[in-house]
Every structure is written in C-alpha cells, then in structure tokens.
C-alpha cells in the first residue's frame, strides 16, 4: 500500500515554470515505477510522464517532451515533475500514481493515486 500526496501546483503565466512534488508513504516506494497524469475539465485523464524505480527509464507524452522532466529521490520517497515553458493547454489537475501493471501510459496500470494538484497557466 502506498499513499501519495501531491504539492506544488498553482497559477503561473505562460512561459513560466512550476515543480510538482509527490510524497509517498510506505517503505516500498523505491520498488514502484511512478507516473504523472493530468485531467482538464471535461477531458479524460491523460498520461504525462513516468519513471522506472531506478530512474533509468523516463517515457513522456509527446505534448510535454522537451519541456517537462520527471525525476525521483528514493531516499526521500518523492517523485518530481519539473514543468518549463508552460502553455495554457497544460492547465489541468495533475496526479501522481504508482504503477502496478504493465504499460507506461495507461491509467489502468496504476493502482495508487494521489488527490491531485491544480495547475493553471494563464495566457
């Protein structure tokens, strides 16, 4: 069992940056691959980025590639999402999740979810 709590969201102007954090409880955090998803109003939850337990594999959605960076610190039980060059279309609630199934980009592969943090990018 893993409990996840996101933080770091807020309001930022287009072109700005934010860093999201996801703090996990539980001694098995380092054994999970972790992912970030986002959901805009009226839209389905979509994959943003993920990271393997070692940090050696980091797939990204095409829409954020080159602008967002996912990382983790297993000693601190925390995963991060550095978001640069933000655009209004990045506005959404951002969720972190722990992966328990196969596949990086499918929400059904993740069993544990945080409550989400709102990111709003103004134009």
XYZ file of C-alpha atoms in Angstrom:
123
model
C 0.000 0.000 0.000
C 1.274 3.444 -0.933
C -0.237 6.805 -0.014
C 0.595 9.691 -2.339
C 0.317 13.425 -1.735
C 0.984 15.960 -4.494
C 2.029 19.565 -3.976
C 3.480 22.463 -5.914
C 0.594 23.392 -8.155
C -0.570 26.944 -8.657
C -1.190 29.768 -11.076
C 1.578 30.711 -13.489
C 1.830 32.788 -16.645
C 2.501 31.157 -19.985
C 6.209 30.547 -20.405
C 6.723 30.109 -16.693
C 7.769 27.104 -14.640
C 6.480 25.003 -11.779
C 7.829 21.978 -9.966
C 5.367 19.434 -8.682
C 6.251 17.045 -5.890
C 4.645 13.773 -4.910
C 5.475 12.474 -1.464
C 4.874 8.802 -0.845
C 4.437 6.921 2.385
C 5.433 3.309 2.713
C 8.765 1.551 2.754
C 8.256 0.006 -0.684
C 8.197 3.278 -2.637
C 11.509 2.563 -4.350
C 10.136 -0.644 -5.856
C 7.398 1.159 -7.808
C 7.569 2.847 -11.136
C 5.785 6.176 -10.820
C 3.778 8.272 -13.213
C 2.222 11.696 -13.622
C -1.154 12.135 -15.287
C -3.343 15.175 -15.786
C -7.006 15.846 -16.303
C -8.537 19.014 -17.692
C -12.244 19.819 -17.195
C -14.408 17.692 -19.454
C -11.432 15.672 -20.651
C -10.157 12.202 -19.950
C -7.173 11.679 -17.699
C -4.046 11.640 -19.834
C -0.524 10.379 -19.364
C 2.202 12.972 -18.882
C 5.390 11.179 -17.817
C 6.652 8.178 -15.899
C 9.839 6.959 -14.299
C 11.112 3.488 -13.513
C 12.113 2.502 -9.986
C 15.773 3.189 -10.784
C 15.136 6.353 -12.764
C 16.715 4.825 -15.830
C 13.569 4.865 -17.953
C 11.515 8.030 -18.362
C 8.834 7.998 -21.054
C 6.981 11.236 -21.834
C 3.872 12.241 -23.694
C 4.716 13.970 -26.962
C 2.904 17.102 -25.801
C 5.366 17.667 -22.946
C 8.577 16.199 -24.308
C 11.426 18.705 -24.068
C 9.514 20.900 -21.597
C 8.820 18.606 -18.617
C 11.281 16.488 -16.665
C 10.380 13.715 -14.264
C 12.763 12.627 -11.531
C 12.718 10.792 -8.230
C 14.589 10.660 -4.953
C 14.078 7.250 -3.405
C 15.788 8.330 -0.180
C 13.087 10.972 0.247
C 10.219 8.851 -1.119
C 9.441 11.637 -3.561
C 8.881 11.971 -7.279
C 9.050 15.323 -9.054
C 7.768 16.884 -12.236
C 9.665 19.958 -13.394
C 7.492 21.852 -15.851
C 9.071 24.562 -18.004
C 7.749 26.682 -20.862
C 4.228 26.158 -19.624
C 1.319 26.716 -22.001
C -2.356 27.423 -21.303
C -3.168 23.942 -22.608
C -1.147 22.488 -19.717
C -3.880 23.677 -17.357
C -5.244 20.649 -15.513
C -5.300 18.779 -12.250
C -2.067 16.806 -12.047
C -1.988 13.404 -10.353
C 0.875 11.160 -9.421
C 0.399 7.432 -9.332
C 2.269 4.238 -8.517
C 2.409 1.629 -11.265
C 1.437 -1.954 -10.505
C 0.691 -3.239 -14.006
C 2.246 -3.346 -17.441
C 2.365 -0.333 -19.736
C 3.581 3.149 -19.050
C 0.830 5.321 -20.457
C -2.377 3.601 -19.348
C -4.092 4.785 -16.198
C -5.309 1.239 -15.550
C -1.686 0.182 -14.987
C -1.520 2.372 -11.877
C -3.258 1.286 -8.678
C -2.369 4.033 -6.219
C -3.244 7.673 -6.837
C -2.836 10.973 -5.076
C -5.578 13.537 -4.670
C -4.200 15.832 -7.359
C -2.863 19.372 -7.507
C -4.247 22.131 -9.714
C -2.014 23.784 -12.300
C -3.390 26.833 -14.081
C -1.467 28.555 -16.850
C -2.711 31.982 -17.896
C -2.132 33.414 -21.339
